[in-house]
Amino acid sequence: MSNRYAIILAAGQGTRMKSKLYKVLHPVCGKPMVQHVVDQVNRVGFDEKIAIVGHGAEVVQEVLGDQVSYVVQEKQLGTGHAVLQAEQLLADKKGTTVVLCGDTPLLTEETIDQLLQAHEKESAKVTVLTAIAADPTGYGRVIRNQQGLVERIVEQKDASEEEKQVNEINTGTYCFDNETLFAALQKVGNDNAQGEYYLPDVVEIVQSSSGKVAAFQANTMEETMGINDRVALSAAEAIMKKRTNEKWMRSGVTIIDPSQTYISTDATIGPDTVIYPGTMINGQTIIGADCLIGPNSELTNSQIGNNTIVKQSVVSDSEIGDDVQIGPFAHIRPQSILKDEVKIGNFVEVKKATIGKGSKASHLSYIGDAEIGQDVNFGCGAITVNYDGKSKYLTSVGDRAFIGCNANLIAPVTIGADTLVAAGSTITDDVPSRALSIARARQTNKENYQK
């Protein structure tokens, strides 16, 4: 359905977080909580999305970019005042407006969509997303009339003792008829304990003019949880992690110990892959089928092929092929490409290098700013020396070259195909194909030196 608008409230300072980081930018499973909200809104589909920003507005805009439009709330005078700032963009438009909080990262696309459908089916002027709380302390209470419709919402500080016993709470997410919303906001006052303009007061204003106010109850309280301090942030992290891990296990991924496995909500994992404890899969990492990841591995924004092993290693912003073995204790740094059947062993570091099919560096090597051909062998301790203190230079190694132990390849340098670089050599000049290159001093023994 067209004529749907979303307003995301993201102007609060979040003093209870006790942080210099703007509240809605605190990450949950590696992503700012407000980005989680925007992601779900994007999946539902709206004609216009508006973020109300205040403290740290520039930083929020830097994170969200052009995904939404922005309106600045100069003074934080309550949620009603915040929504009113969008009047310049939405006033007089026909349709449905959903108002969400930027600190509710667990809210799902399904619930937002169901809220919209319930609102439109009931032809309501307002529909409140509610939830049942075992302990409703701190939340606005939803007060219903004898017909079960919403009569008003009372904030904790303004609630009577009887009203405080109500356990159906206002989650802070609403659907409004857009024209009704902005007309009612003009009538909202600030005669309350906080001296603020409350968005929930719109409910009572609409109710008093015989407008229909409905409610849609979320399946779980935890999904609607707002994050106001580090304790809630930790709880949201645990819920999101559990939700994400269960999704992948139901999709055919084995996670040995879900409590010790962290997977980004943007990651993708193929079936029959096994994730061992202590593994962190960050960002938009894509892992193929039949892989073994971990234990204690960290993958960030990387692509991992099928049947690949990453054991006790770190891979960042890189592309890994099929049937690759990495680790233990290897470090694949950004802009690296490992082709199929490559082996990178213990204490090997690769940076901004392409390594061809079937090549291997089994232990204690550094390969940086390099183009390595197929079936190349890097012996133990062999390295590319690519940096002179000012500039980086390229090392090129041809197919089937054998680089002996503790060889230093001083870039810029080209090692031809089918060559052998003798162990301990420091190579400063190009080596032609099929050559043996030896660059080391002859052994000299000083007899009786200890005397």
CSV table of N, CA, C and O in Angstrom, one decimal, residues 293-386:
chain,number,residue,atom,x,y,z
A,293,ILE,N,34.9,-23.2,10.7
A,293,ILE,CA,35.3,-21.9,11.1
A,293,ILE,C,35.6,-22.0,12.6
A,293,ILE,O,34.7,-22.3,13.4
A,294,GLY,N,36.8,-21.6,13.0
A,294,GLY,CA,37.1,-21.6,14.4
A,294,GLY,C,37.8,-22.9,14.8
A,294,GLY,O,38.2,-23.7,14.0
A,295,PRO,N,38.1,-23.1,16.2
A,295,PRO,CA,37.7,-22.1,17.2
A,295,PRO,C,38.5,-20.9,17.2
A,295,PRO,O,39.5,-20.8,16.6
A,296,ASN,N,37.9,-19.9,17.9
A,296,ASN,CA,38.6,-18.6,18.2
A,296,ASN,C,39.1,-17.9,16.9
A,296,ASN,O,40.3,-17.5,16.8
A,297,SER,N,38.2,-17.8,15.9
A,297,SER,CA,38.5,-17.1,14.7
A,297,SER,C,37.7,-15.8,14.6
A,297,SER,O,36.6,-15.8,15.1
A,298,GLU,N,38.2,-14.8,13.9
A,298,GLU,CA,37.4,-13.6,13.7
A,298,GLU,C,37.4,-13.3,12.2
A,298,GLU,O,38.5,-13.1,11.6
A,299,LEU,N,36.2,-13.2,11.6
A,299,LEU,CA,36.1,-12.9,10.2
A,299,LEU,C,35.3,-11.6,10.1
A,299,LEU,O,34.2,-11.4,10.7
A,300,THR,N,35.8,-10.6,9.2
A,300,THR,CA,35.1,-9.4,9.1
A,300,THR,C,35.0,-9.0,7.6
A,300,THR,O,36.0,-8.9,6.9
A,301,ASN,N,33.8,-8.7,7.2
A,301,ASN,CA,33.6,-8.2,5.8
A,301,ASN,C,34.4,-9.0,4.8
A,301,ASN,O,35.0,-8.4,3.9
A,302,SER,N,34.3,-10.3,4.9
A,302,SER,CA,35.1,-11.2,3.9
A,302,SER,C,34.2,-12.2,3.3
A,302,SER,O,33.1,-12.5,3.8
A,303,GLN,N,34.7,-12.7,2.2
A,303,GLN,CA,34.0,-13.7,1.4
A,303,GLN,C,34.8,-15.0,1.5
A,303,GLN,O,36.0,-15.1,1.2
A,304,ILE,N,34.1,-16.1,2.0
A,304,ILE,CA,34.8,-17.4,2.2
A,304,ILE,C,34.1,-18.4,1.3
A,304,ILE,O,32.9,-18.6,1.4
A,305,GLY,N,34.9,-19.1,0.6
A,305,GLY,CA,34.4,-20.1,-0.4
A,305,GLY,C,33.9,-21.4,0.3
A,305,GLY,O,33.8,-21.5,1.5
A,306,ASN,N,33.6,-22.4,-0.5
A,306,ASN,CA,33.1,-23.7,0.1
A,306,ASN,C,34.3,-24.5,0.5
A,306,ASN,O,35.4,-24.5,0.0
A,307,ASN,N,33.9,-25.4,1.5
A,307,ASN,CA,34.9,-26.4,2.0
A,307,ASN,C,36.2,-25.8,2.5
A,307,ASN,O,37.3,-26.3,2.3
A,308,THR,N,36.2,-24.6,3.1
A,308,THR,CA,37.4,-23.9,3.5
A,308,THR,C,37.4,-24.0,5.0
A,308,THR,O,36.4,-24.0,5.7
A,309,ILE,N,38.7,-24.0,5.5
A,309,ILE,CA,38.9,-24.1,7.0
A,309,ILE,C,39.6,-22.8,7.4
A,309,ILE,O,40.6,-22.4,6.8
A,310,VAL,N,39.1,-22.2,8.5
A,310,VAL,CA,39.7,-21.0,9.1
A,310,VAL,C,39.8,-21.3,10.6
A,310,VAL,O,38.9,-21.3,11.3
A,311,LYS,N,41.0,-21.7,11.0
A,311,LYS,CA,41.2,-22.2,12.3
A,311,LYS,C,42.1,-21.2,13.2
A,311,LYS,O,43.2,-20.9,12.8
A,312,GLN,N,41.5,-20.7,14.2
A,312,GLN,CA,42.2,-19.8,15.2
A,312,GLN,C,42.9,-18.7,14.4
A,312,GLN,O,44.1,-18.4,14.7
A,313,SER,N,42.2,-18.0,13.6
A,313,SER,CA,42.8,-17.0,12.7
A,313,SER,C,41.9,-15.8,12.5
A,313,SER,O,40.8,-15.8,12.9
A,314,VAL,N,42.5,-14.7,11.9
A,314,VAL,CA,41.8,-13.5,11.7
A,314,VAL,C,41.8,-13.2,10.2
A,314,VAL,O,42.9,-13.2,9.6
A,315,VAL,N,40.6,-12.9,9.6
A,315,VAL,CA,40.5,-12.6,8.2
A,315,VAL,C,39.7,-11.3,8.1
A,315,VAL,O,38.5,-11.2,8.6
A,316,SER,N,40.2,-10.3,7.4
A,316,SER,CA,39.5,-9.0,7.3
A,316,SER,C,39.5,-8.5,5.9
A,316,SER,O,40.5,-8.5,5.2
A,317,ASP,N,38.3,-8.1,5.4
A,317,ASP,CA,38.1,-7.5,4.1
A,317,ASP,C,38.8,-8.2,3.0
A,317,ASP,O,39.6,-7.5,2.2
A,318,SER,N,38.7,-9.5,3.0
A,318,SER,CA,39.4,-10.3,2.0
A,318,SER,C,38.5,-11.3,1.3
A,318,SER,O,37.4,-11.5,1.7
A,319,GLU,N,39.1,-11.9,0.2
A,319,GLU,CA,38.3,-12.9,-0.5
A,319,GLU,C,39.1,-14.2,-0.5
A,319,GLU,O,40.2,-14.3,-1.0
A,320,ILE,N,38.4,-15.2,0.0
A,320,ILE,CA,39.0,-16.5,0.2
A,320,ILE,C,38.3,-17.5,-0.7
A,320,ILE,O,37.0,-17.6,-0.7
A,321,GLY,N,39.0,-18.4,-1.4
A,321,GLY,CA,38.4,-19.3,-2.4
A,321,GLY,C,37.9,-20.6,-1.7
A,321,GLY,O,37.8,-20.7,-0.5
A,322,ASP,N,37.7,-21.6,-2.6
A,322,ASP,CA,37.2,-22.9,-2.1
A,322,ASP,C,38.4,-23.7,-1.7
A,322,ASP,O,39.6,-23.6,-2.2
A,323,ASP,N,38.2,-24.7,-0.8
A,323,ASP,CA,39.2,-25.7,-0.3
A,323,ASP,C,40.5,-25.0,0.2
A,323,ASP,O,41.6,-25.5,0.0
A,324,VAL,N,40.3,-23.9,0.8
A,324,VAL,CA,41.5,-23.1,1.4
A,324,VAL,C,41.6,-23.5,2.8
A,324,VAL,O,40.7,-23.8,3.5
A,325,GLN,N,42.9,-23.6,3.3
A,325,GLN,CA,43.2,-23.9,4.7
A,325,GLN,C,43.9,-22.7,5.3
A,325,GLN,O,45.0,-22.3,4.7
A,326,ILE,N,43.4,-22.1,6.3
A,326,ILE,CA,44.0,-21.0,7.0
A,326,ILE,C,44.2,-21.3,8.5
A,326,ILE,O,43.2,-21.7,9.1
A,327,GLY,N,45.4,-21.1,9.0
A,327,GLY,CA,45.7,-21.2,10.4
A,327,GLY,C,46.3,-22.6,10.7
A,327,GLY,O,46.6,-23.4,9.9
A,328,PRO,N,46.5,-22.8,12.0
A,328,PRO,CA,46.1,-21.9,13.1
A,328,PRO,C,47.0,-20.6,13.2
A,328,PRO,O,48.1,-20.6,12.7
A,329,PHE,N,46.5,-19.6,13.8
A,329,PHE,CA,47.2,-18.3,14.1
A,329,PHE,C,47.7,-17.6,12.9
A,329,PHE,O,48.9,-17.1,12.9
A,330,ALA,N,46.9,-17.5,11.9
A,330,ALA,CA,47.3,-16.7,10.7
A,330,ALA,C,46.5,-15.4,10.7
A,330,ALA,O,45.4,-15.3,11.4
A,331,HIS,N,47.0,-14.5,10.0
A,331,HIS,CA,46.3,-13.1,9.9
A,331,HIS,C,46.2,-12.7,8.4
A,331,HIS,O,47.2,-12.5,7.8
A,332,ILE,N,45.0,-12.7,7.9
A,332,ILE,CA,44.7,-12.3,6.5
A,332,ILE,C,44.2,-10.9,6.6
A,332,ILE,O,43.1,-10.7,7.0
A,333,ARG,N,45.1,-9.9,6.2
A,333,ARG,CA,44.7,-8.5,6.3
A,333,ARG,C,44.0,-8.0,5.1
A,333,ARG,O,43.9,-8.7,4.1
A,334,PRO,N,43.4,-6.8,5.1
A,334,PRO,CA,42.5,-6.3,4.1
A,334,PRO,C,43.2,-6.4,2.7
A,334,PRO,O,44.4,-6.3,2.5
A,335,GLN,N,42.3,-6.5,1.7
A,335,GLN,CA,42.6,-6.5,0.3
A,335,GLN,C,43.4,-7.7,-0.2
A,335,GLN,O,44.2,-7.7,-1.1
A,336,SER,N,43.3,-8.8,0.5
A,336,SER,CA,43.9,-10.1,0.2
A,336,SER,C,43.0,-11.0,-0.6
A,336,SER,O,41.8,-11.0,-0.3
A,337,ILE,N,43.5,-11.7,-1.6
A,337,ILE,CA,42.7,-12.7,-2.3
A,337,ILE,C,43.5,-14.0,-2.3
A,337,ILE,O,44.6,-14.1,-2.8
A,338,LEU,N,42.9,-15.0,-1.7
A,338,LEU,CA,43.4,-16.3,-1.7
A,338,LEU,C,42.6,-17.2,-2.6
A,338,LEU,O,41.4,-17.4,-2.4
A,339,LYS,N,43.2,-17.7,-3.7
A,339,LYS,CA,42.5,-18.5,-4.7
A,339,LYS,C,42.3,-19.9,-4.1
A,339,LYS,O,42.7,-20.2,-3.0
A,340,ASP,N,41.6,-20.7,-4.9
A,340,ASP,CA,41.3,-22.1,-4.4
A,340,ASP,C,42.5,-22.9,-4.0
A,340,ASP,O,43.6,-22.8,-4.6
A,341,GLU,N,42.3,-23.7,-3.0
A,341,GLU,CA,43.3,-24.7,-2.6
A,341,GLU,C,44.6,-24.1,-2.0
A,341,GLU,O,45.6,-24.7,-1.9
A,342,VAL,N,44.5,-22.8,-1.7
A,342,VAL,CA,45.7,-22.2,-1.0
A,342,VAL,C,45.8,-22.7,0.4
A,342,VAL,O,44.8,-22.9,1.1
A,343,LYS,N,47.0,-22.8,0.9
A,343,LYS,CA,47.3,-23.1,2.3
A,343,LYS,C,48.1,-22.0,3.0
A,343,LYS,O,49.2,-21.7,2.5
A,344,ILE,N,47.5,-21.4,4.0
A,344,ILE,CA,48.2,-20.4,4.8
A,344,ILE,C,48.3,-21.0,6.2
A,344,ILE,O,47.3,-21.1,6.9
A,345,GLY,N,49.5,-21.3,6.7
A,345,GLY,CA,49.7,-22.0,7.9
A,345,GLY,C,49.9,-21.1,9.1
A,345,GLY,O,49.6,-19.9,9.1
A,346,ASN,N,50.5,-21.7,10.2
A,346,ASN,CA,50.6,-21.0,11.4
A,346,ASN,C,51.6,-19.8,11.4
A,346,ASN,O,52.6,-19.9,10.8
A,347,PHE,N,51.1,-18.7,12.0
A,347,PHE,CA,51.9,-17.5,12.1
A,347,PHE,C,52.4,-16.9,10.7
A,347,PHE,O,53.5,-16.5,10.6
A,348,VAL,N,51.4,-17.0,9.8
A,348,VAL,CA,51.7,-16.4,8.5
A,348,VAL,C,50.7,-15.2,8.4
A,348,VAL,O,49.6,-15.2,8.7
A,349,GLU,N,51.3,-14.1,7.8
A,349,GLU,CA,50.5,-12.9,7.6
A,349,GLU,C,50.5,-12.5,6.2
A,349,GLU,O,51.5,-12.5,5.5
A,350,VAL,N,49.3,-12.2,5.7
A,350,VAL,CA,49.1,-11.9,4.3
A,350,VAL,C,48.4,-10.5,4.2
A,350,VAL,O,47.4,-10.3,5.0
A,351,LYS,N,48.9,-9.6,3.4
A,351,LYS,CA,48.3,-8.3,3.4
A,351,LYS,C,48.3,-7.8,1.9
A,351,LYS,O,49.4,-7.8,1.3
A,352,LYS,N,47.1,-7.4,1.4
A,352,LYS,CA,47.0,-6.8,0.1
A,352,LYS,C,47.8,-7.6,-0.9
A,352,LYS,O,48.6,-7.1,-1.7
A,353,ALA,N,47.5,-8.9,-0.9
A,353,ALA,CA,48.2,-9.8,-1.8
A,353,ALA,C,47.3,-10.8,-2.5
A,353,ALA,O,46.3,-11.2,-1.9
A,354,THR,N,47.6,-11.2,-3.7
A,354,THR,CA,46.8,-12.2,-4.4
A,354,THR,C,47.7,-13.4,-4.5
A,354,THR,O,48.8,-13.4,-4.9
A,355,ILE,N,47.2,-14.6,-4.0
A,355,ILE,CA,47.9,-15.8,-3.9
A,355,ILE,C,47.2,-16.8,-4.8
A,355,ILE,O,46.0,-17.1,-4.6
A,356,GLY,N,47.9,-17.4,-5.8
A,356,GLY,CA,47.2,-18.2,-6.8
A,356,GLY,C,46.9,-19.6,-6.3
A,356,GLY,O,47.3,-20.0,-5.3
A,357,LYS,N,46.1,-20.3,-7.1
A,357,LYS,CA,45.6,-21.6,-6.8
A,357,LYS,C,46.7,-22.6,-6.4
A,357,LYS,O,47.7,-22.7,-7.1
A,358,GLY,N,46.5,-23.3,-5.3
A,358,GLY,CA,47.4,-24.3,-4.9
A,358,GLY,C,48.7,-23.8,-4.2
A,358,GLY,O,49.5,-24.7,-3.8
A,359,SER,N,48.9,-22.6,-4.1
A,359,SER,CA,50.1,-22.1,-3.5
A,359,SER,C,50.0,-22.2,-2.0
A,359,SER,O,48.9,-22.3,-1.4
A,360,LYS,N,51.2,-22.2,-1.3
A,360,LYS,CA,51.2,-22.4,0.2
A,360,LYS,C,52.3,-21.7,0.8
A,360,LYS,O,53.4,-21.5,0.3
A,361,ALA,N,52.0,-21.2,2.0
A,361,ALA,CA,53.0,-20.6,2.9
A,361,ALA,C,52.6,-21.2,4.3
A,361,ALA,O,51.7,-20.8,5.0
A,362,SER,N,53.4,-22.2,4.6
A,362,SER,CA,52.9,-23.1,5.7
A,362,SER,C,53.3,-22.5,7.1
A,362,SER,O,52.6,-22.9,8.1
A,363,HIS,N,54.3,-21.7,7.2
A,363,HIS,CA,54.6,-21.2,8.5
A,363,HIS,C,55.5,-20.0,8.5
A,363,HIS,O,56.4,-19.9,7.7
A,364,LEU,N,55.2,-19.0,9.4
A,364,LEU,CA,56.2,-18.0,9.7
A,364,LEU,C,56.6,-17.1,8.6
A,364,LEU,O,57.7,-16.7,8.5
A,365,SER,N,55.6,-16.8,7.7
A,365,SER,CA,56.0,-16.0,6.5
A,365,SER,C,55.2,-14.7,6.5
A,365,SER,O,54.1,-14.6,7.2
A,366,TYR,N,55.7,-13.7,5.8
A,366,TYR,CA,54.9,-12.4,5.6
A,366,TYR,C,54.8,-12.2,4.1
A,366,TYR,O,55.9,-12.2,3.4
A,367,ILE,N,53.6,-12.1,3.6
A,367,ILE,CA,53.4,-11.9,2.1
A,367,ILE,C,52.5,-10.6,2.0
A,367,ILE,O,51.3,-10.7,2.2
A,368,GLY,N,53.2,-9.5,1.6
A,368,GLY,CA,52.4,-8.2,1.5
A,368,GLY,C,52.7,-7.6,0.2
A,368,GLY,O,53.8,-7.6,-0.4
A,369,ASP,N,51.7,-6.9,-0.3
A,369,ASP,CA,51.8,-6.1,-1.6
A,369,ASP,C,52.4,-7.1,-2.7
A,369,ASP,O,53.4,-6.7,-3.2
A,370,ALA,N,51.8,-8.2,-2.9
A,370,ALA,CA,52.4,-9.2,-3.8
A,370,ALA,C,51.4,-9.8,-4.7
A,370,ALA,O,50.2,-9.9,-4.4
A,371,GLU,N,51.9,-10.3,-5.8
A,371,GLU,CA,51.1,-11.2,-6.7
A,371,GLU,C,51.8,-12.5,-6.8
A,371,GLU,O,52.9,-12.5,-7.4
A,372,ILE,N,51.2,-13.5,-6.3
A,372,ILE,CA,51.9,-14.8,-6.2
A,372,ILE,C,51.1,-15.8,-7.2
A,372,ILE,O,49.9,-15.8,-7.1
A,373,GLY,N,51.8,-16.5,-8.0
A,373,GLY,CA,51.2,-17.4,-9.0
A,373,GLY,C,50.7,-18.6,-8.4
A,373,GLY,O,50.6,-18.8,-7.1
A,374,GLN,N,50.4,-19.6,-9.2
A,374,GLN,CA,49.9,-20.9,-8.8
A,374,GLN,C,51.0,-21.8,-8.4
A,374,GLN,O,52.1,-21.8,-8.9
A,375,ASP,N,50.7,-22.7,-7.4
A,375,ASP,CA,51.6,-23.8,-6.9
A,375,ASP,C,52.9,-23.2,-6.5
A,375,ASP,O,54.0,-23.9,-6.7
A,376,VAL,N,52.9,-22.1,-5.9
A,376,VAL,CA,54.2,-21.5,-5.3
A,376,VAL,C,54.3,-22.0,-3.9
A,376,VAL,O,53.4,-22.1,-3.2
A,377,ASN,N,55.6,-22.3,-3.5
A,377,ASN,CA,55.8,-22.6,-2.1
A,377,ASN,C,56.7,-21.6,-1.5
A,377,ASN,O,57.8,-21.2,-2.0
A,378,PHE,N,56.2,-21.0,-0.4
A,378,PHE,CA,57.0,-20.1,0.5
A,378,PHE,C,57.5,-20.9,1.7
A,378,PHE,O,56.7,-21.4,2.5
A,379,GLY,N,58.8,-21.0,1.8
A,379,GLY,CA,59.4,-21.8,2.9
A,379,GLY,C,59.3,-21.0,4.2
A,379,GLY,O,58.9,-19.8,4.2
A,380,CYS,N,59.6,-21.7,5.3
A,380,CYS,CA,59.4,-21.1,6.6
A,380,CYS,C,60.3,-19.9,6.7
A,380,CYS,O,61.5,-19.8,6.4
A,381,GLY,N,59.6,-18.8,7.2
A,381,GLY,CA,60.3,-17.5,7.4
A,381,GLY,C,60.6,-16.7,6.2
A,381,GLY,O,61.1,-15.6,6.3
A,382,ALA,N,60.1,-17.1,5.0
A,382,ALA,CA,60.3,-16.3,3.8
A,382,ALA,C,59.4,-15.2,3.8
A,382,ALA,O,58.2,-15.3,4.2
A,383,ILE,N,59.9,-14.0,3.4
A,383,ILE,CA,59.0,-12.8,3.4
A,383,ILE,C,59.2,-11.9,2.2
A,383,ILE,O,60.2,-12.0,1.5
A,384,THR,N,58.2,-11.1,1.9
A,384,THR,CA,58.3,-10.0,0.9
A,384,THR,C,58.7,-8.8,1.7
A,384,THR,O,58.0,-8.4,2.7
A,385,VAL,N,59.7,-8.1,1.3
A,385,VAL,CA,60.1,-6.8,2.0
A,385,VAL,C,59.6,-5.7,1.1
A,385,VAL,O,60.2,-5.3,0.1
A,386,ASN,N,58.5,-5.1,1.5
A,386,ASN,CA,57.8,-4.3,0.6
A,386,ASN,C,57.8,-2.8,0.9
A,386,ASN,O,57.2,-2.0,0.2
